[in-house]
C-alpha positions as a LaTeX table, in Angstrom:
\begin{tabular}{lrrr}
\hline
Residue & $x$ (\AA) & $y$ (\AA) & $z$ (\AA) \\
\hline
Unk1 & 155.98 & $-70.12$ & $-14.90$ \\
Unk2 & 152.41 & $-69.89$ & $-13.68$ \\
Unk3 & 151.45 & $-72.83$ & $-15.87$ \\
Unk4 & 154.32 & $-74.91$ & $-14.47$ \\
Unk5 & 153.37 & $-73.99$ & $-10.91$ \\
Unk6 & 149.77 & $-74.93$ & $-11.57$ \\
Unk7 & 150.83 & $-78.33$ & $-12.94$ \\
Unk8 & 153.07 & $-78.90$ & $-9.93$ \\
Unk9 & 150.26 & $-77.93$ & $-7.59$ \\
Unk10 & 147.82 & $-80.25$ & $-9.35$ \\
Unk11 & 150.34 & $-83.10$ & $-9.23$ \\
Unk12 & 150.98 & $-82.53$ & $-5.51$ \\
Unk13 & 147.25 & $-82.50$ & $-4.78$ \\
Unk14 & 146.80 & $-85.73$ & $-6.74$ \\
Unk15 & 149.65 & $-87.43$ & $-4.89$ \\
Unk16 & 148.29 & $-86.26$ & $-1.53$ \\
Unk17 & 144.85 & $-87.60$ & $-2.41$ \\
Unk18 & 146.26 & $-90.98$ & $-3.47$ \\
Unk19 & 148.32 & $-91.12$ & $-0.29$ \\
Unk20 & 145.27 & $-90.39$ & 1.85 \\
Unk21 & 143.27 & $-93.09$ & 0.03 \\
Unk22 & 146.04 & $-95.63$ & 0.59 \\
Unk23 & 146.30 & $-94.73$ & 4.26 \\
Unk24 & 142.58 & $-95.35$ & 4.69 \\
Unk25 & 143.09 & $-99.02$ & 3.79 \\
Unk26 & 143.86 & $-101.35$ & 6.69 \\
Unk27 & 147.13 & $-103.23$ & 6.83 \\
Unk28 & 146.21 & $-106.41$ & 4.98 \\
Unk29 & 148.34 & $-109.51$ & 5.31 \\
Unk30 & 148.28 & $-110.92$ & 1.80 \\
Unk31 & 149.53 & $-114.49$ & 1.86 \\
Unk32 & 149.24 & $-115.01$ & $-1.88$ \\
Unk33 & 150.57 & $-118.38$ & $-2.95$ \\
Unk34 & 150.71 & $-119.64$ & 0.63 \\
Unk35 & 146.92 & $-120.08$ & 0.59 \\
Unk36 & 146.68 & $-121.29$ & $-3.00$ \\
Unk37 & 146.93 & $-124.99$ & $-2.00$ \\
Unk38 & 143.65 & $-124.52$ & $-0.11$ \\
Unk39 & 141.89 & $-122.50$ & $-2.81$ \\
Unk40 & 143.13 & $-124.37$ & $-5.88$ \\
Unk41 & 142.71 & $-127.69$ & $-4.06$ \\
Unk42 & 139.15 & $-126.77$ & $-3.16$ \\
Unk43 & 138.33 & $-125.76$ & $-6.72$ \\
Unk44 & 139.97 & $-128.84$ & $-8.23$ \\
Unk45 & 138.06 & $-131.32$ & $-6.07$ \\
Unk46 & 134.86 & $-129.29$ & $-6.46$ \\
Unk47 & 135.12 & $-129.48$ & $-10.25$ \\
Unk48 & 135.98 & $-133.17$ & $-10.17$ \\
Unk49 & 132.89 & $-133.81$ & $-8.06$ \\
Unk50 & 130.48 & $-131.64$ & $-10.01$ \\
Unk51 & 131.61 & $-132.57$ & $-13.52$ \\
Unk52 & 131.92 & $-136.23$ & $-12.57$ \\
Unk53 & 128.24 & $-136.34$ & $-11.65$ \\
Unk54 & 126.71 & $-134.02$ & $-14.23$ \\
Unk55 & 128.63 & $-135.34$ & $-17.25$ \\
Unk56 & 126.73 & $-138.64$ & $-17.30$ \\
Unk57 & 123.48 & $-137.43$ & $-15.78$ \\
Unk58 & 121.34 & $-138.01$ & $-18.86$ \\
Unk59 & 122.41 & $-141.65$ & $-19.06$ \\
Unk60 & 121.71 & $-142.09$ & $-15.34$ \\
Unk61 & 118.16 & $-140.79$ & $-15.65$ \\
Unk62 & 117.33 & $-143.03$ & $-18.60$ \\
Unk63 & 118.98 & $-146.25$ & $-17.38$ \\
Unk64 & 118.52 & $-146.14$ & $-13.61$ \\
Unk65 & 115.36 & $-144.02$ & $-13.22$ \\
Unk66 & 113.77 & $-145.46$ & $-16.38$ \\
Unk67 & 112.83 & $-142.03$ & $-17.71$ \\
Unk68 & 112.23 & $-141.44$ & $-21.40$ \\
Unk69 & 114.88 & $-139.58$ & $-23.35$ \\
Unk70 & 112.60 & $-136.55$ & $-23.74$ \\
Unk71 & 111.78 & $-136.36$ & $-20.03$ \\
Unk72 & 115.41 & $-136.84$ & $-19.01$ \\
Unk73 & 116.57 & $-134.18$ & $-21.48$ \\
Unk74 & 113.99 & $-131.72$ & $-20.18$ \\
Unk75 & 115.12 & $-132.31$ & $-16.59$ \\
Unk76 & 118.78 & $-131.80$ & $-17.49$ \\
Unk77 & 118.02 & $-128.64$ & $-19.49$ \\
Unk78 & 115.88 & $-127.17$ & $-16.72$ \\
Unk79 & 118.60 & $-127.96$ & $-14.21$ \\
Unk80 & 121.32 & $-126.31$ & $-16.32$ \\
Unk81 & 119.20 & $-123.24$ & $-16.99$ \\
Unk82 & 118.22 & $-122.87$ & $-13.33$ \\
Unk83 & 121.85 & $-123.21$ & $-12.22$ \\
Unk84 & 122.93 & $-120.52$ & $-14.67$ \\
Unk85 & 120.19 & $-118.10$ & $-13.61$ \\
Unk86 & 120.85 & $-118.79$ & $-9.94$ \\
Unk87 & 124.37 & $-117.37$ & $-10.31$ \\
Unk88 & 122.85 & $-113.90$ & $-10.76$ \\
Unk89 & 121.00 & $-114.18$ & $-7.46$ \\
Unk90 & 124.04 & $-115.70$ & $-5.79$ \\
Unk91 & 126.31 & $-112.88$ & $-6.97$ \\
Unk92 & 123.81 & $-110.29$ & $-5.73$ \\
Unk93 & 123.48 & $-111.86$ & $-2.28$ \\
Unk94 & 127.25 & $-112.28$ & $-2.03$ \\
Unk95 & 127.96 & $-108.65$ & $-2.92$ \\
Unk96 & 125.19 & $-107.24$ & $-0.77$ \\
Unk97 & 125.05 & $-109.37$ & 2.37 \\
Unk98 & 127.42 & $-112.29$ & 2.86 \\
Unk99 & 130.76 & $-111.75$ & 1.15 \\
Unk100 & 132.67 & $-114.31$ & $-0.87$ \\
Unk101 & 134.12 & $-116.40$ & 1.95 \\
Unk102 & 130.77 & $-117.23$ & 3.57 \\
Unk103 & 129.04 & $-117.68$ & 0.22 \\
Unk104 & 131.66 & $-120.11$ & $-1.06$ \\
Unk105 & 131.69 & $-122.09$ & 2.18 \\
Unk106 & 127.90 & $-122.44$ & 2.31 \\
Unk107 & 127.50 & $-123.27$ & $-1.38$ \\
Unk108 & 130.36 & $-125.77$ & $-1.42$ \\
Unk109 & 128.65 & $-127.66$ & 1.40 \\
Unk110 & 125.32 & $-127.40$ & $-0.45$ \\
Unk111 & 126.95 & $-128.96$ & $-3.51$ \\
Unk112 & 128.22 & $-131.82$ & $-1.36$ \\
Unk113 & 124.70 & $-132.44$ & $-0.05$ \\
Unk114 & 123.38 & $-132.45$ & $-3.62$ \\
Unk115 & 125.95 & $-134.98$ & $-4.81$ \\
Unk116 & 125.34 & $-137.10$ & $-1.70$ \\
Unk117 & 121.59 & $-137.18$ & $-2.33$ \\
Unk118 & 122.10 & $-138.23$ & $-5.96$ \\
Unk119 & 124.57 & $-140.92$ & $-4.86$ \\
Unk120 & 122.04 & $-142.26$ & $-2.35$ \\
Unk121 & 119.46 & $-142.62$ & $-5.14$ \\
Unk122 & 121.85 & $-145.05$ & $-6.82$ \\
Unk123 & 123.09 & $-146.82$ & $-3.69$ \\
Unk124 & 119.77 & $-147.42$ & $-1.89$ \\
Unk125 & 117.53 & $-149.68$ & $-3.98$ \\
Unk126 & 114.33 & $-148.19$ & $-2.62$ \\
Unk127 & 115.42 & $-144.77$ & $-3.87$ \\
Unk128 & 115.15 & $-145.74$ & $-7.56$ \\
Unk129 & 112.80 & $-147.96$ & $-9.58$ \\
Unk130 & 113.75 & $-151.58$ & $-10.30$ \\
Unk131 & 115.87 & $-152.33$ & $-13.32$ \\
Unk132 & 114.05 & $-152.86$ & $-16.61$ \\
Unk133 & 113.78 & $-156.32$ & $-18.07$ \\
Unk134 & 114.58 & $-157.29$ & $-21.62$ \\
Unk135 & 111.43 & $-155.58$ & $-22.85$ \\
Unk136 & 110.69 & $-151.91$ & $-22.35$ \\
Unk137 & 107.11 & $-152.72$ & $-21.42$ \\
Unk138 & 108.37 & $-154.13$ & $-18.12$ \\
Unk139 & 110.00 & $-150.83$ & $-17.06$ \\
Unk140 & 108.52 & $-149.23$ & $-13.96$ \\
Unk141 & 108.56 & $-145.46$ & $-13.71$ \\
Unk142 & 109.94 & $-143.80$ & $-10.55$ \\
Unk143 & 107.48 & $-143.03$ & $-7.79$ \\
Unk144 & 106.69 & $-139.53$ & $-6.59$ \\
Unk145 & 108.87 & $-139.99$ & $-3.53$ \\
Unk146 & 111.82 & $-141.22$ & $-5.58$ \\
Unk147 & 111.59 & $-138.29$ & $-8.01$ \\
Unk148 & 111.18 & $-135.83$ & $-5.15$ \\
Unk149 & 114.33 & $-137.11$ & $-3.47$ \\
Unk150 & 116.25 & $-136.89$ & $-6.75$ \\
Unk151 & 115.03 & $-133.34$ & $-7.40$ \\
Unk152 & 116.07 & $-132.41$ & $-3.86$ \\
Unk153 & 119.62 & $-133.29$ & $-4.87$ \\
Unk154 & 119.31 & $-131.12$ & $-7.97$ \\
Unk155 & 118.07 & $-128.28$ & $-5.78$ \\
Unk156 & 121.15 & $-128.49$ & $-3.56$ \\
Unk157 & 123.36 & $-128.46$ & $-6.66$ \\
Unk158 & 121.62 & $-125.33$ & $-7.95$ \\
Unk159 & 122.23 & $-123.60$ & $-4.61$ \\
Unk160 & 125.87 & $-124.64$ & $-4.82$ \\
Unk161 & 126.29 & $-123.37$ & $-8.37$ \\
Unk162 & 124.67 & $-120.05$ & $-7.40$ \\
Unk163 & 127.56 & $-119.21$ & $-5.10$ \\
Unk164 & 130.52 & $-121.14$ & $-6.46$ \\
Unk165 & 130.40 & $-120.00$ & $-10.08$ \\
Unk166 & 130.43 & $-116.22$ & $-9.51$ \\
Unk167 & 132.73 & $-116.21$ & $-6.47$ \\
Unk168 & 135.56 & $-118.71$ & $-6.84$ \\
Unk169 & 137.73 & $-116.72$ & $-9.27$ \\
Unk170 & 137.31 & $-113.44$ & $-7.40$ \\
Unk171 & 137.99 & $-115.05$ & $-4.04$ \\
Unk172 & 141.29 & $-116.44$ & $-5.30$ \\
Unk173 & 142.28 & $-113.03$ & $-6.67$ \\
Unk174 & 141.50 & $-111.47$ & $-3.27$ \\
Unk175 & 144.51 & $-113.26$ & $-1.79$ \\
Unk176 & 147.03 & $-111.21$ & $-3.81$ \\
Unk177 & 148.03 & $-107.58$ & $-3.34$ \\
Unk178 & 146.98 & $-105.77$ & $-6.54$ \\
Unk179 & 149.24 & $-102.80$ & $-5.74$ \\
Unk180 & 152.50 & $-104.73$ & $-6.12$ \\
Unk181 & 154.14 & $-106.29$ & $-9.16$ \\
Unk182 & 154.36 & $-109.67$ & $-7.46$ \\
Unk183 & 150.67 & $-109.48$ & $-6.58$ \\
Unk184 & 149.67 & $-108.64$ & $-10.14$ \\
Unk185 & 151.76 & $-111.51$ & $-11.49$ \\
Unk186 & 150.26 & $-113.78$ & $-8.86$ \\
Unk187 & 146.73 & $-112.91$ & $-9.98$ \\
Unk188 & 147.54 & $-113.65$ & $-13.62$ \\
Unk189 & 149.23 & $-116.91$ & $-12.67$ \\
Unk190 & 146.27 & $-117.88$ & $-10.49$ \\
Unk191 & 143.91 & $-117.51$ & $-13.44$ \\
Unk192 & 146.18 & $-119.78$ & $-15.49$ \\
Unk193 & 146.14 & $-122.43$ & $-12.77$ \\
Unk194 & 142.38 & $-122.07$ & $-12.41$ \\
Unk195 & 141.71 & $-122.95$ & $-16.04$ \\
Unk196 & 144.37 & $-125.66$ & $-15.96$ \\
Unk197 & 142.61 & $-127.37$ & $-13.05$ \\
Unk198 & 139.28 & $-126.98$ & $-14.87$ \\
Unk199 & 140.69 & $-128.78$ & $-17.92$ \\
Unk200 & 142.29 & $-131.43$ & $-15.72$ \\
Unk201 & 138.99 & $-132.03$ & $-13.91$ \\
Unk202 & 137.19 & $-132.42$ & $-17.23$ \\
Unk203 & 139.73 & $-134.95$ & $-18.49$ \\
Unk204 & 139.52 & $-137.09$ & $-15.36$ \\
Unk205 & 135.74 & $-136.83$ & $-14.99$ \\
Unk206 & 134.86 & $-137.49$ & $-18.62$ \\
Unk207 & 137.14 & $-140.50$ & $-18.81$ \\
Unk208 & 137.75 & $-142.28$ & $-15.51$ \\
Unk209 & 134.64 & $-141.37$ & $-13.51$ \\
Unk210 & 132.27 & $-141.80$ & $-16.45$ \\
Unk211 & 133.84 & $-145.20$ & $-17.18$ \\
Unk212 & 133.26 & $-146.33$ & $-13.59$ \\
Unk213 & 129.64 & $-145.17$ & $-13.72$ \\
Unk214 & 128.87 & $-146.90$ & $-17.00$ \\
Unk215 & 130.86 & $-150.12$ & $-16.61$ \\
Unk216 & 131.42 & $-150.78$ & $-12.90$ \\
Unk217 & 128.73 & $-149.35$ & $-10.63$ \\
Unk218 & 126.57 & $-146.25$ & $-10.49$ \\
Unk219 & 126.77 & $-146.23$ & $-6.71$ \\
Unk220 & 130.57 & $-146.19$ & $-6.83$ \\
Unk221 & 130.71 & $-143.84$ & $-9.82$ \\
Unk222 & 128.51 & $-141.28$ & $-8.04$ \\
Unk223 & 130.08 & $-141.92$ & $-4.65$ \\
Unk224 & 133.54 & $-140.84$ & $-5.85$ \\
Unk225 & 132.35 & $-137.32$ & $-6.86$ \\
Unk226 & 130.49 & $-136.96$ & $-3.56$ \\
Unk227 & 133.63 & $-137.95$ & $-1.64$ \\
Unk228 & 135.72 & $-135.50$ & $-3.68$ \\
Unk229 & 133.25 & $-132.71$ & $-2.91$ \\
Unk230 & 133.43 & $-133.53$ & 0.80 \\
Unk231 & 137.21 & $-133.35$ & 0.60 \\
Unk232 & 136.82 & $-130.01$ & $-1.20$ \\
Unk233 & 134.85 & $-128.68$ & 1.80 \\
Unk234 & 137.52 & $-129.91$ & 4.22 \\
Unk235 & 140.33 & $-128.29$ & 2.22 \\
Unk236 & 138.44 & $-124.99$ & 1.96 \\
Unk237 & 137.68 & $-124.63$ & 5.67 \\
Unk238 & 141.16 & $-125.78$ & 6.68 \\
Unk239 & 142.60 & $-122.56$ & 5.29 \\
Unk240 & 139.94 & $-120.29$ & 6.80 \\
Unk241 & 142.21 & $-118.41$ & 9.20 \\
Unk242 & 144.68 & $-117.55$ & 6.43 \\
Unk243 & 142.30 & $-116.05$ & 3.87 \\
Unk244 & 141.84 & $-112.37$ & 3.06 \\
Unk245 & 138.09 & $-111.90$ & 3.47 \\
Unk246 & 136.48 & $-108.95$ & 1.72 \\
Unk247 & 133.33 & $-107.62$ & 3.35 \\
Unk248 & 130.11 & $-107.35$ & 1.39 \\
Unk249 & 129.81 & $-103.73$ & 0.29 \\
Unk250 & 126.63 & $-103.64$ & $-1.76$ \\
Unk251 & 125.73 & $-104.73$ & $-5.25$ \\
Unk252 & 126.14 & $-102.43$ & $-8.27$ \\
Unk253 & 122.80 & $-103.71$ & $-9.54$ \\
Unk254 & 121.02 & $-102.09$ & $-6.59$ \\
Unk255 & 122.62 & $-98.72$ & $-7.34$ \\
Unk256 & 121.62 & $-98.94$ & $-10.99$ \\
Unk257 & 118.00 & $-99.71$ & $-10.15$ \\
Unk258 & 117.90 & $-96.92$ & $-7.56$ \\
Unk259 & 119.19 & $-94.29$ & $-10.00$ \\
Unk260 & 116.76 & $-95.30$ & $-12.73$ \\
Unk261 & 113.83 & $-95.42$ & $-10.31$ \\
Unk262 & 114.55 & $-92.03$ & $-8.71$ \\
Unk263 & 115.26 & $-90.39$ & $-12.09$ \\
Unk264 & 111.86 & $-91.52$ & $-13.36$ \\
Unk265 & 110.25 & $-90.46$ & $-10.10$ \\
Unk266 & 111.72 & $-86.94$ & $-10.42$ \\
Unk267 & 111.35 & $-86.66$ & $-14.20$ \\
Unk268 & 109.21 & $-83.50$ & $-13.98$ \\
Unk269 & 111.83 & $-81.49$ & $-12.07$ \\
Unk270 & 114.00 & $-78.91$ & $-13.82$ \\
Unk271 & 117.75 & $-79.43$ & $-13.86$ \\
Unk272 & 119.85 & $-76.89$ & $-11.97$ \\
Unk273 & 123.61 & $-77.09$ & $-11.52$ \\
Unk274 & 123.79 & $-76.20$ & $-7.83$ \\
Unk275 & 121.31 & $-78.58$ & $-6.22$ \\
Unk276 & 122.90 & $-81.97$ & $-6.79$ \\
Unk277 & 123.46 & $-84.33$ & $-3.90$ \\
Unk278 & 127.22 & $-85.00$ & $-3.88$ \\
Unk279 & 127.66 & $-87.28$ & $-0.87$ \\
Unk280 & 130.28 & $-90.08$ & $-1.16$ \\
Unk281 & 130.48 & $-92.68$ & 1.57 \\
Unk282 & 133.84 & $-93.25$ & 3.24 \\
Unk283 & 133.30 & $-96.97$ & 2.60 \\
Unk284 & 132.66 & $-96.53$ & $-1.11$ \\
Unk285 & 134.54 & $-98.98$ & $-3.33$ \\
Unk286 & 134.72 & $-96.43$ & $-6.17$ \\
Unk287 & 136.86 & $-93.32$ & $-6.49$ \\
Unk288 & 135.08 & $-90.07$ & $-7.34$ \\
Unk289 & 133.99 & $-89.85$ & $-10.97$ \\
Unk290 & 133.98 & $-86.51$ & $-12.84$ \\
Unk291 & 130.69 & $-84.93$ & $-13.83$ \\
Unk292 & 129.61 & $-85.66$ & $-17.41$ \\
Unk293 & 126.92 & $-84.14$ & $-19.61$ \\
Unk294 & 125.56 & $-87.14$ & $-21.48$ \\
Unk295 & 122.29 & $-88.72$ & $-20.31$ \\
Unk296 & 121.52 & $-85.63$ & $-18.24$ \\
Unk297 & 118.02 & $-86.85$ & $-17.45$ \\
Unk298 & 119.65 & $-89.23$ & $-14.97$ \\
Unk299 & 120.98 & $-86.21$ & $-13.05$ \\
Unk300 & 117.46 & $-85.63$ & $-11.77$ \\
Unk301 & 117.97 & $-88.54$ & $-9.40$ \\
Unk302 & 120.50 & $-86.35$ & $-7.51$ \\
Unk303 & 118.30 & $-83.24$ & $-7.23$ \\
Unk304 & 117.56 & $-82.38$ & $-3.59$ \\
Unk305 & 113.93 & $-81.51$ & $-2.91$ \\
Unk306 & 112.27 & $-80.27$ & 0.32 \\
Unk307 & 110.89 & $-83.76$ & 0.82 \\
Unk308 & 114.35 & $-85.35$ & 0.88 \\
Unk309 & 115.94 & $-85.86$ & 4.30 \\
Unk310 & 119.68 & $-85.98$ & 4.95 \\
Unk311 & 121.21 & $-88.02$ & 7.78 \\
Unk312 & 123.71 & $-86.44$ & 10.21 \\
Unk313 & 126.59 & $-88.15$ & 8.38 \\
Unk314 & 125.52 & $-86.52$ & 5.11 \\
Unk315 & 123.93 & $-89.58$ & 3.50 \\
Unk316 & 120.39 & $-89.73$ & 2.15 \\
Unk317 & 117.87 & $-91.13$ & 4.60 \\
Unk318 & 115.98 & $-92.82$ & 1.76 \\
Unk319 & 118.19 & $-94.01$ & $-1.14$ \\
Unk320 & 115.04 & $-94.71$ & $-3.15$ \\
Unk321 & 114.15 & $-91.01$ & $-3.07$ \\
Unk322 & 117.57 & $-89.38$ & $-3.47$ \\
Unk323 & 120.76 & $-90.64$ & $-5.11$ \\
Unk324 & 124.19 & $-89.07$ & $-5.13$ \\
Unk325 & 125.72 & $-87.66$ & $-8.29$ \\
Unk326 & 128.43 & $-90.32$ & $-7.85$ \\
Unk327 & 125.83 & $-93.06$ & $-8.26$ \\
Unk328 & 124.43 & $-91.27$ & $-11.30$ \\
Unk329 & 127.84 & $-91.07$ & $-12.96$ \\
Unk330 & 128.43 & $-94.78$ & $-12.39$ \\
Unk331 & 125.17 & $-95.58$ & $-14.19$ \\
Unk332 & 126.06 & $-93.12$ & $-16.96$ \\
Unk333 & 129.32 & $-94.95$ & $-17.39$ \\
Unk334 & 127.44 & $-98.16$ & $-18.14$ \\
Unk335 & 125.09 & $-96.47$ & $-20.58$ \\
Unk336 & 127.84 & $-94.53$ & $-22.34$ \\
Unk337 & 130.01 & $-97.58$ & $-22.92$ \\
Unk338 & 127.03 & $-99.61$ & $-24.08$ \\
Unk339 & 125.89 & $-97.09$ & $-26.66$ \\
Unk340 & 129.32 & $-96.22$ & $-28.05$ \\
Unk341 & 130.21 & $-99.93$ & $-28.33$ \\
Unk342 & 133.65 & $-99.44$ & $-26.82$ \\
Unk343 & 133.69 & $-102.73$ & $-25.01$ \\
Unk344 & 136.02 & $-105.48$ & $-26.19$ \\
Unk345 & 134.33 & $-108.81$ & $-25.71$ \\
Unk346 & 137.43 & $-110.71$ & $-24.71$ \\
Unk347 & 138.29 & $-112.63$ & $-21.60$ \\
Unk348 & 140.45 & $-109.89$ & $-20.11$ \\
Unk349 & 140.77 & $-109.96$ & $-16.35$ \\
Unk350 & 141.28 & $-106.78$ & $-14.37$ \\
Unk351 & 142.24 & $-107.33$ & $-10.74$ \\
Unk352 & 140.29 & $-104.29$ & $-9.59$ \\
Unk353 & 136.97 & $-105.18$ & $-11.18$ \\
Unk354 & 137.08 & $-108.89$ & $-10.41$ \\
Unk355 & 137.95 & $-108.22$ & $-6.79$ \\
Unk356 & 134.87 & $-106.13$ & $-6.18$ \\
Unk357 & 132.19 & $-107.45$ & $-8.50$ \\
Unk358 & 131.29 & $-111.11$ & $-8.64$ \\
Unk359 & 129.46 & $-110.84$ & $-11.94$ \\
Unk360 & 131.90 & $-112.92$ & $-13.95$ \\
Unk361 & 128.79 & $-114.34$ & $-15.60$ \\
Unk362 & 128.26 & $-110.82$ & $-16.96$ \\
Unk363 & 131.56 & $-109.81$ & $-18.56$ \\
Unk364 & 129.73 & $-106.71$ & $-19.76$ \\
Unk365 & 129.78 & $-105.12$ & $-16.32$ \\
Unk366 & 133.44 & $-105.82$ & $-15.71$ \\
Unk367 & 134.56 & $-104.44$ & $-19.08$ \\
Unk368 & 132.50 & $-101.30$ & $-18.52$ \\
Unk369 & 134.37 & $-100.82$ & $-15.26$ \\
Unk370 & 137.70 & $-101.22$ & $-17.04$ \\
Unk371 & 136.88 & $-98.89$ & $-19.95$ \\
Unk372 & 135.32 & $-96.10$ & $-17.94$ \\
Unk373 & 138.31 & $-95.91$ & $-15.67$ \\
Unk374 & 136.63 & $-96.30$ & $-12.30$ \\
Unk375 & 139.32 & $-97.39$ & $-9.88$ \\
Unk376 & 138.12 & $-99.66$ & $-7.12$ \\
Unk377 & 138.97 & $-99.76$ & $-3.43$ \\
Unk378 & 138.29 & $-102.79$ & $-1.28$ \\
Unk379 & 136.42 & $-103.09$ & 1.97 \\
Unk380 & 138.12 & $-105.68$ & 4.14 \\
Unk381 & 136.93 & $-107.50$ & 7.20 \\
Unk382 & 138.35 & $-110.20$ & 9.41 \\
\hline
\end{tabular}
């Protein structure tokens, strides 16, 4: 009987805790598929514009800018590598400061400026070198000003990729309620439509737009993607008042670095079980994780020393000198899953992880979140 009563008591406490957590969330008006025409439309035209320009970029550099194949290849490779690395910075800034809505809006407009600049290099004759004659010896290389203007367009495209790539999927998933069956189905269906539009954009760009560029006119062939990107911006901002906008709540990368730094800083301290800093912010996106015993050296980051100051609300005054045991357990979760190799490297989407972390370029982080069982709560703003 006592065992049954204890189980009932534990179950009641768990239900009460879940109820309190749900009550803390504001009443969100999820519009789901009602806003999908804006989001999917924005993503479709954005992909048509970006792929339509970048697919034939190597040919453009060699035929219009009279660059050698080696130079043109190096420029394209540097551009692709920079755009991929920029997504890490974009995801960090989005999570920490700006949120997905502002990041997507700014970076979509930056992509439009980049495509417009590249289109102007083809349309305005003074923005590219004259066409080569029958002999290669008559080819004139682009001037410093012409190359600078072209690279300015590439720079805008890198800024655009930094925010669009890590945020567009998660922003679409934000529009569905993950706590209802219809919302979960909507998220899965949205992902299907996302990859369908990506394939559709590739088909159109690699056939129709590339044909226009190569056989009709570079100015027209690059102008169409720029116009599509402008239309993408218009579609995106048209639905602004209907979106669910999640506030920036901090990047997990910052917490990881803080825990590692403070643990190394306090490496000479002795571990004691009753001196850990156990503060959890009311705005935390993670539920409380249980204490674990692996990687105990990280626990030193949560040891309170006389030099550590605590704010009136219970938080640490300097997060680079004292971390909570909750932060430590989150970092342990990453380390534990990494070392035990319990991560399935598949494209599995979890609505909780994708709605809080933008690091879709790092599937590792998202799968760690799924495996270690950390349930996420969202921080909304309007």
